Short mmCIF file of C-alpha atoms and ligand atoms in Angstrom, two decimals:
data_model
loop_
_atom_site.label_atom_id
_atom_site.label_comp_id
_atom_site.label_asym_id
_atom_site.label_seq_id
_atom_site.Cartn_x
_atom_site.Cartn_y
_atom_site.Cartn_z
CA MET A 103 0.00 0.00 0.00
CA ALA A 104 1.12 3.57 -0.66
CA GLY A 105 2.71 5.58 2.14
CA ILE A 106 0.88 7.98 4.42
CA LEU A 107 1.28 11.15 2.35
CA GLN A 108 -0.26 9.48 -0.70
CA ARG A 109 -2.97 7.83 1.34
CA TYR A 110 -3.96 10.96 3.26
CA LYS A 111 -3.15 13.45 0.52
CA ALA A 112 -6.61 15.00 0.76
CA VAL A 113 -6.50 15.30 4.57
CA TYR A 114 -3.08 16.96 4.31
CA GLY A 115 -4.15 19.11 1.35
CA LEU A 116 -1.04 18.26 -0.68
CA PRO A 117 -0.74 19.42 -4.30
CA ASP A 118 -0.31 16.75 -7.01
CA ASP A 119 3.27 17.79 -7.75
CA TYR A 120 4.43 17.55 -4.10
CA PRO A 121 7.77 15.64 -4.07
CA ILE A 122 6.91 12.71 -1.83
CA VAL A 123 9.86 10.77 -0.39
CA SER A 124 8.34 7.52 0.85
CA LEU A 125 9.17 3.98 1.88
CA ASN A 126 5.46 3.03 1.92
CA GLU A 127 5.35 3.67 5.66
CA GLY A 128 2.17 3.43 7.76
CA ASN A 129 -0.73 1.00 7.37
CA THR A 130 0.62 -0.86 10.40
CA PRO A 131 -1.29 -3.67 12.15
CA LEU A 132 -3.88 -2.95 14.85
CA ILE A 133 -3.60 -6.17 16.83
CA PRO A 134 -6.22 -7.34 19.39
CA CYS A 135 -4.67 -8.21 22.76
CA GLU A 136 -7.04 -10.61 24.48
CA HIS A 137 -4.39 -12.06 26.78
CA ILE A 138 -3.49 -8.65 28.18
CA SER A 139 -7.19 -7.97 28.67
CA ALA A 140 -7.61 -11.28 30.56
CA HIS A 141 -4.52 -10.52 32.66
CA ILE A 142 -5.93 -7.11 33.59
CA GLU A 143 -9.29 -8.60 34.48
CA LYS A 144 -7.64 -11.18 36.72
CA THR A 145 -5.21 -8.86 38.46
CA THR A 146 -7.14 -5.58 38.69
CA GLY A 147 -10.83 -6.48 38.36
CA VAL A 148 -11.33 -4.12 35.39
CA THR A 149 -13.43 -6.21 33.00
CA GLY A 150 -14.33 -6.39 29.33
CA LEU A 151 -11.56 -4.22 27.92
CA LYS A 152 -11.18 -4.36 24.14
CA ILE A 153 -7.48 -3.67 23.74
CA PHE A 154 -5.68 -3.09 20.46
CA ALA A 155 -1.95 -2.60 19.96
CA LYS A 156 -1.02 -0.23 17.13
CA TYR A 157 2.18 -1.97 16.17
CA ASP A 158 4.27 0.75 14.58
CA GLY A 159 7.34 -1.48 14.77
CA ALA A 160 6.06 -2.78 11.42
CA ASN A 161 7.14 0.44 9.68
CA PRO A 162 9.98 0.25 7.12
CA THR A 163 12.71 1.33 9.56
CA GLY A 164 10.98 -0.38 12.48
CA SER A 165 9.44 2.57 14.31
CA PHE A 166 6.72 5.23 14.19
CA LYS A 167 9.34 7.81 13.22
CA ASP A 168 8.83 6.92 9.54
CA ARG A 169 5.41 8.60 9.58
CA GLY A 170 6.86 11.98 10.46
CA MET A 171 10.09 11.52 8.56
CA THR A 172 8.40 10.98 5.18
CA TYR A 173 6.77 14.39 5.59
CA ALA A 174 9.78 16.24 7.05
CA VAL A 175 12.14 14.93 4.36
CA SER A 176 9.64 15.50 1.54
CA GLN A 177 9.23 19.08 2.70
CA ALA A 178 13.01 19.50 2.97
CA LYS A 179 13.27 18.28 -0.62
CA HIS A 180 10.47 20.63 -1.66
CA ASP A 181 12.43 23.48 -0.07
CA GLY A 182 15.66 22.48 -1.83
CA ALA A 183 17.59 21.32 1.27
CA SER A 184 20.84 19.39 0.81
CA HIS A 185 21.49 18.46 4.46
CA ILE A 186 19.32 17.26 7.34
CA VAL A 187 20.21 16.82 11.01
CA CYS A 188 18.68 15.31 14.13
CA ALA A 189 19.46 14.43 17.72
CA SER A 190 18.27 10.98 18.60
CA THR A 191 18.00 8.15 21.07
CA GLY A 192 18.20 5.99 17.95
CA ASN A 193 14.93 5.67 16.09
CA THR A 194 14.77 9.18 14.70
CA SER A 195 18.32 8.80 13.44
CA ALA A 196 17.47 5.51 11.72
CA ALA A 197 14.47 7.06 9.99
CA ALA A 198 16.29 10.28 9.04
CA ALA A 199 19.18 8.25 7.63
CA ALA A 200 16.86 6.04 5.58
CA TYR A 201 14.70 8.79 4.08
CA GLY A 202 17.74 10.98 3.53
CA ALA A 203 19.52 8.14 1.72
CA ARG A 204 16.47 7.58 -0.44
CA CYS A 205 16.47 11.11 -1.82
CA GLY A 206 20.23 11.71 -1.86
CA MET A 207 20.50 14.12 1.07
CA GLN A 208 23.41 14.30 3.50
CA VAL A 209 22.30 13.14 6.94
CA LEU A 210 23.96 14.14 10.21
CA VAL A 211 22.87 12.47 13.45
CA LEU A 212 23.86 13.29 17.04
CA ILE A 213 23.42 10.44 19.48
CA PRO A 214 24.28 9.90 23.16
CA LYS A 215 27.38 7.74 23.28
CA GLY A 216 26.78 4.22 24.56
CA LYS A 217 23.04 4.74 25.03
CA VAL A 218 21.66 3.80 21.64
CA ALA A 219 20.34 0.26 21.12
CA LEU A 220 22.44 -1.85 18.78
CA GLY A 221 19.87 -2.30 16.01
CA LYS A 222 19.32 1.45 15.72
CA LEU A 223 23.01 2.22 15.54
CA SER A 224 23.45 -0.41 12.82
CA GLN A 225 20.68 1.23 10.80
CA ALA A 226 22.19 4.71 10.85
CA MET A 227 25.50 3.17 9.79
CA MET A 228 24.01 1.10 6.96
CA TYR A 229 22.03 4.03 5.55
CA GLY A 230 25.28 5.96 5.40
CA ALA A 231 24.63 8.79 7.84
CA THR A 232 27.38 10.85 9.46
CA ILE A 233 27.17 9.85 13.11
CA VAL A 234 28.38 12.07 15.94
CA GLU A 235 28.43 10.29 19.29
CA ILE A 236 28.36 12.94 21.99
CA ASP A 237 29.44 12.66 25.60
CA GLY A 238 26.06 13.67 26.84
CA ASN A 239 22.39 12.75 26.74
CA PHE A 240 19.63 13.33 24.18
CA ASP A 241 18.66 16.71 25.63
CA GLU A 242 22.21 18.01 25.23
CA ALA A 243 22.36 16.67 21.68
CA LEU A 244 19.08 18.40 20.80
CA ALA A 245 20.37 21.72 22.17
CA VAL A 246 23.30 21.52 19.74
CA VAL A 247 21.03 20.49 16.88
CA ARG A 248 18.86 23.57 17.43
CA LYS A 249 22.02 25.71 17.04
CA LEU A 250 23.04 23.86 13.89
CA GLY A 251 19.57 24.54 12.50
CA ASN A 252 19.91 28.23 13.31
CA THR A 253 22.78 28.50 10.79
CA GLY A 254 20.15 28.12 8.05
CA LYS A 255 22.37 25.62 6.24
CA ILE A 256 20.89 22.40 7.53
CA THR A 257 17.28 21.34 8.13
CA VAL A 258 16.37 19.97 11.55
CA VAL A 259 14.18 16.87 11.34
CA ASN A 260 13.49 16.38 15.04
CA SER A 261 9.86 16.73 16.10
CA ILE A 262 10.38 20.48 16.62
CA ASN A 263 9.95 20.40 12.83
CA PRO A 264 6.15 20.74 12.45
CA TYR A 265 6.03 18.35 9.47
CA ARG A 266 7.13 15.52 11.76
CA ILE A 267 4.09 16.05 13.96
CA LEU A 268 1.81 16.36 10.94
CA GLY A 269 3.03 13.04 9.53
CA GLN A 270 2.72 11.25 12.85
CA GLN A 271 -0.97 12.26 13.02
CA SER A 272 -1.55 9.55 10.41
CA ALA A 273 -1.41 6.82 13.07
CA ALA A 274 -4.52 8.29 14.70
CA PHE A 275 -6.21 8.46 11.28
CA GLU A 276 -5.44 4.79 10.61
CA ILE A 277 -6.78 3.71 14.01
CA CYS A 278 -10.07 5.54 13.49
CA ASP A 279 -10.39 4.35 9.88
CA GLU A 280 -9.98 0.76 11.02
CA LEU A 281 -12.11 0.86 14.20
CA LYS A 282 -14.70 3.10 12.47
CA THR A 283 -14.73 5.10 15.69
CA SER A 284 -12.25 6.59 18.15
CA PRO A 285 -10.97 4.63 21.14
CA ASP A 286 -12.11 5.63 24.63
CA TYR A 287 -8.51 5.77 25.87
CA HIS A 288 -5.25 5.97 23.97
CA PHE A 289 -2.11 4.81 25.83
CA ILE A 290 1.27 5.97 24.57
CA PRO A 291 4.90 6.19 25.71
CA VAL A 292 6.24 9.71 26.27
CA GLY A 293 9.85 10.69 25.64
CA ASN A 294 10.35 13.96 23.79
CA ALA A 295 6.52 14.19 23.77
CA GLY A 296 6.12 14.65 20.02
CA ASN A 297 4.04 11.55 19.44
CA ILE A 298 1.38 12.24 22.10
CA THR A 299 1.13 15.73 20.61
CA ALA A 300 0.70 14.27 17.13
CA TYR A 301 -1.96 11.73 18.09
CA TRP A 302 -4.00 14.35 19.90
CA ALA A 303 -3.80 16.66 16.88
CA GLY A 304 -4.72 13.74 14.61
CA TYR A 305 -7.79 12.77 16.62
CA ASN A 306 -8.88 16.41 16.73
CA ARG A 307 -8.44 16.76 12.99
CA TYR A 308 -10.61 13.70 12.39
CA GLN A 309 -13.27 15.11 14.70
CA GLN A 310 -13.24 18.43 12.82
CA LEU A 311 -13.63 16.52 9.54
CA GLY A 312 -16.60 14.64 11.04
CA THR A 313 -14.92 11.24 10.68
CA ILE A 314 -15.18 10.56 14.43
CA LYS A 315 -17.59 11.93 17.02
CA ASN A 316 -15.70 11.60 20.29
CA LEU A 317 -12.10 12.09 21.34
CA PRO A 318 -10.11 9.60 23.43
CA LYS A 319 -8.53 10.35 26.77
CA MET A 320 -4.79 10.62 26.11
CA MET A 321 -2.82 8.50 28.57
CA GLY A 322 0.92 9.20 28.32
CA TYR A 323 3.68 7.35 30.23
CA GLU A 324 7.21 8.44 30.93
CA ALA A 325 9.85 6.16 32.43
CA GLU A 326 10.12 6.87 36.16
CA GLY A 327 13.80 7.87 35.99
CA SER A 328 13.06 10.30 33.16
CA ALA A 329 9.67 11.61 34.23
CA ALA A 330 10.18 15.35 33.75
CA ILE A 331 6.56 16.16 32.95
CA VAL A 332 5.21 14.10 35.86
CA ARG A 333 7.66 15.72 38.29
CA GLY A 334 7.27 19.17 36.79
CA GLU A 335 11.01 19.74 36.45
CA VAL A 336 13.82 19.17 33.97
CA ILE A 337 15.82 16.06 34.84
CA ALA A 338 19.49 16.73 34.20
CA GLU A 339 20.51 13.07 34.20
CA PRO A 340 17.56 10.99 33.02
CA GLU A 341 17.80 7.23 33.42
CA THR A 342 15.93 4.16 32.22
CA PHE A 343 16.85 0.94 30.44
CA ALA A 344 14.23 1.97 27.85
CA THR A 345 16.84 4.18 26.18
CA ALA A 346 14.43 5.46 23.51
CA ILE A 347 12.65 7.55 26.17
CA ARG A 348 15.72 8.46 28.25
CA ILE A 349 14.87 12.17 27.97
CA GLY A 350 14.85 14.75 30.74
CA ASN A 351 13.62 17.89 28.99
CA PRO A 352 10.93 17.02 26.43
CA ALA A 353 10.70 19.47 23.52
CA SER A 354 6.89 19.20 23.28
CA TRP A 355 6.34 19.39 27.04
CA GLN A 356 3.59 22.02 26.92
CA GLN A 357 1.78 20.38 24.00
CA ALA A 358 1.77 17.08 25.89
CA GLU A 359 0.26 18.77 28.94
CA ALA A 360 -2.34 20.37 26.70
CA ALA A 361 -3.23 16.97 25.21
CA ARG A 362 -3.58 15.57 28.73
CA ASP A 363 -5.71 18.45 29.99
CA GLU A 364 -7.92 18.89 26.93
CA SER A 365 -8.63 15.16 26.73
CA ASP A 366 -9.16 14.72 30.48
CA GLY A 367 -6.36 12.15 30.36
CA THR A 368 -3.19 11.65 32.33
CA ILE A 369 0.59 11.75 32.11
CA ASP A 370 2.11 9.37 34.60
CA SER A 371 5.27 7.33 34.96
CA VAL A 372 6.04 3.61 35.00
CA THR A 373 9.07 1.97 36.57
CA ASP A 374 11.69 0.07 34.61
CA ASP A 375 10.38 -3.07 36.26
CA GLU A 376 6.80 -2.36 35.09
CA ILE A 377 8.09 -1.62 31.58
CA GLY A 378 10.11 -4.84 31.59
CA GLN A 379 7.13 -6.93 32.72
CA ALA A 380 4.86 -5.49 30.01
CA TYR A 381 7.64 -5.96 27.42
CA THR A 382 8.01 -9.69 28.06
CA ARG A 383 4.27 -10.21 28.60
CA LEU A 384 3.50 -8.75 25.16
CA ALA A 385 6.01 -11.08 23.53
CA ALA A 386 5.33 -14.23 25.51
CA THR A 387 1.51 -14.05 25.63
CA GLU A 388 0.52 -12.01 22.56
CA GLY A 389 3.42 -12.81 20.23
CA ILE A 390 4.18 -9.10 19.86
CA PHE A 391 7.85 -8.16 20.12
CA CYS A 392 8.24 -4.43 20.67
CA GLU A 393 11.16 -2.48 22.07
CA PRO A 394 11.27 -1.64 25.79
CA ALA A 395 10.11 2.01 25.48
CA SER A 396 7.09 0.89 23.48
CA ALA A 397 5.93 -1.33 26.32
CA ALA A 398 5.52 1.77 28.52
CA SER A 399 2.07 2.16 26.94
CA VAL A 400 0.91 -1.29 28.08
CA ALA A 401 2.67 -0.90 31.44
CA GLY A 402 0.72 2.34 31.76
CA LEU A 403 -2.55 0.64 30.89
CA ILE A 404 -1.97 -2.00 33.58
CA LYS A 405 -1.09 0.71 36.13
CA ALA A 406 -4.14 2.80 35.21
CA CYS A 407 -6.38 -0.25 35.69
CA GLN A 408 -4.78 -0.94 39.08
CA ASN A 409 -5.58 2.68 39.97
CA LYS A 410 -9.17 2.26 38.69
CA GLN A 411 -8.66 5.04 36.15
CA VAL A 412 -10.22 2.95 33.34
CA ASN A 413 -13.91 2.07 32.98
CA ASN A 414 -15.04 -1.50 32.35
CA ASN A 415 -15.78 -2.44 28.71
CA SER A 416 -13.70 0.42 27.28
CA LEU A 417 -12.18 0.45 23.82
CA ILE A 418 -8.43 0.89 24.29
CA THR A 419 -5.55 1.50 21.91
CA CYS A 420 -1.90 1.26 22.91
CA THR A 421 0.83 2.48 20.61
CA LEU A 422 3.78 0.12 20.35
CA THR A 423 6.24 2.57 18.90
CA GLY A 424 9.15 0.37 17.83
CA ASN A 425 10.23 -3.12 16.81
CA GLY A 426 11.76 -5.46 19.40
CA LEU A 427 14.64 -6.32 17.07
CA LYS A 428 15.96 -2.79 17.58
CA ASP A 429 17.28 -3.74 21.01
CA PRO A 430 18.48 -7.36 21.07
CA ASP A 431 20.53 -6.79 24.24
CA SER A 432 17.46 -5.94 26.31
CA ALA A 433 15.52 -8.83 24.78
CA ILE A 434 18.17 -11.38 25.66
CA ARG A 435 18.75 -9.96 29.13
CA LEU A 436 15.09 -9.71 30.19
CA SER A 437 13.84 -12.94 28.66
CA ASP A 438 16.63 -14.67 30.52
CA GLU A 439 16.18 -12.81 33.83
CA GLN A 440 12.41 -13.36 33.84
CA GLY A 441 12.66 -17.01 32.86
CA ILE A 442 10.77 -16.40 29.60
CA ALA A 443 13.43 -18.14 27.56
CA LYS A 444 13.86 -21.85 28.06
CA LYS A 445 17.41 -22.52 26.97
CA LEU A 446 18.57 -26.10 27.29
CA SER A 447 21.98 -27.59 26.55
CA LEU A 448 21.38 -31.15 25.40
CA PRO A 449 23.03 -33.73 23.20
CA ALA A 450 21.76 -33.96 19.60
CA ASN A 451 19.54 -36.87 20.55
CA GLU A 452 15.74 -37.01 20.12
CA GLN A 453 15.12 -39.09 23.25
CA ALA A 454 17.11 -36.71 25.44
CA ILE A 455 15.15 -33.77 24.02
CA MET A 456 11.74 -35.47 24.45
CA ASP A 457 12.67 -36.40 28.01
CA ALA A 458 13.76 -32.86 28.78
CA ILE A 459 10.48 -31.31 27.58
CA GLY A 460 8.40 -34.02 29.25
CA LEU A 461 6.81 -35.61 26.17
N1 F0G B 218 9.08 4.96 21.72
C1 F0G B 218 10.18 4.86 20.95
C2 F0G B 218 10.56 3.51 20.45
C3 F0G B 218 10.92 6.01 20.62
O1 F0G B 218 12.01 5.88 19.84
C4 F0G B 218 10.52 7.25 21.14
C5 F0G B 218 11.31 8.46 20.84
C6 F0G B 218 9.37 7.30 21.92
C7 F0G B 218 8.68 6.14 22.20
C8 F0G B 218 8.86 8.56 22.49
O2 F0G B 218 8.25 9.34 21.52
O3 F0G B 218 9.67 11.33 21.77
O4 F0G B 218 7.54 11.42 20.49
O5 F0G B 218 7.53 11.19 22.96
N2 F0G B 218 12.42 8.44 20.27
C9 F0G B 218 13.16 9.62 19.86
C10 F0G B 218 14.35 9.24 18.99
C11 F0G B 218 13.49 10.55 20.95
O6 F0G B 218 15.32 9.98 18.94
O7 F0G B 218 14.28 8.21 18.34
P1 F0G B 218 8.24 10.93 21.69
#
C-alpha cells in the first residue's frame, strides 16, 4: 500500500506535484490483545476491555518515526535542502538516515554515546549517515542540533519540525479508519513528547472533519527515571533501560500537557520493572515483540487499571512505537532474567530432548 502522504493526501491538502519521499510507511497492524485484557481482568478487576496494539514497529525502519520523517524529508526536498540533522535516542536517526539516503541528502545524526540500542546504531550506519556520538544525553544533543539549525544551512528533522508532527498524526487516522470510531482511551509512551502531541492533533483533525464523534482520553507514560513532565522539572541526568525515552527535557512538554488536559487524560510514569514486565508479557503471551520504550504504553494501561482510572468495557488502543529487534541486548537480558526463555543444553539426541520437555 502507498505511504501515508499518498494515502492521506486529501486530509493533508497536498498538491499533485508535491515531491513525496516515501518507503510506503504506515498502514501498520492494529492487533487485538485478548491475553493482556484477561490478565488485567484477573489482576485488577477491570473487566471487558477491548485492547488493540497499534504496532508501529512494522514500519519500514521499524518505528513510528517513519510517519513523520516521510513528511519532514519530503518538505526538505520541496524546499531544496541538501542536508538534514537530528538528535536521537536511535529511532529518529534511523528514519532520518533512511529517508535521507532515499532522496540523496546528507544526513547528520547526534546520538548519546553508549546509550543507543544496537539495532538502531546499525541502521544509521548502513544508511550511510554521518554519526556524531556525543558525551552527553539526548537533551544536550538536541540543544546543539537547534544551534546547527539556526545557521540556516541544515534542516532539523526532530519533532520540533512541524512536518514531523503532521506526519505522525496519520497513526490516529489509521486507528479511526480501522475501528470506524475513536478509542475511549489511547495509551502511549512519552519521551520527547512529540508523538502524544501528534496523536492528539490527529484525533482532533478527524473530529473536525466529522470522521469521528468523540475524542479519546490521552494516557501518556514516561519512564520513572526520566519523568520530567510528571515531576514538573527538567531532569538533568535521566535514566531508564528503555533508552528510547531516556529524555529529561521534552521538547513538546507544553503540547503534551495540553493533550492531557484537553482530553481529560493523564501523564504518569512507570518503573523500569513495570516496563520490563509489560515488554516480556507482550512477547510471551501475545506474540508481539516491541522495544522496551514501546511497552511503557501497556505498562501504563496496567497501572491505570490498578488505579481504577479505566472504565469496564472500554475500547483501548496502545501504541507500540518500535520493533523489538531494535534492542536485542534488552531482549536477551530480560527474557533470561524473567525465565521467559527456556534454553537447554542437550546432546543432539531425540530421546534426550523429548525427556527434557516431558513428552
Ligand atoms: N518509543 C520509541 C521507540 C521512541 O524511539 C521514542 C522516541 C518514543 C517512544 C517517544 O516518543 O519522543 O515522540 O515522545 N524516540 C526519539 C528518537 C526521541 O530519537 O528516536 P516521543
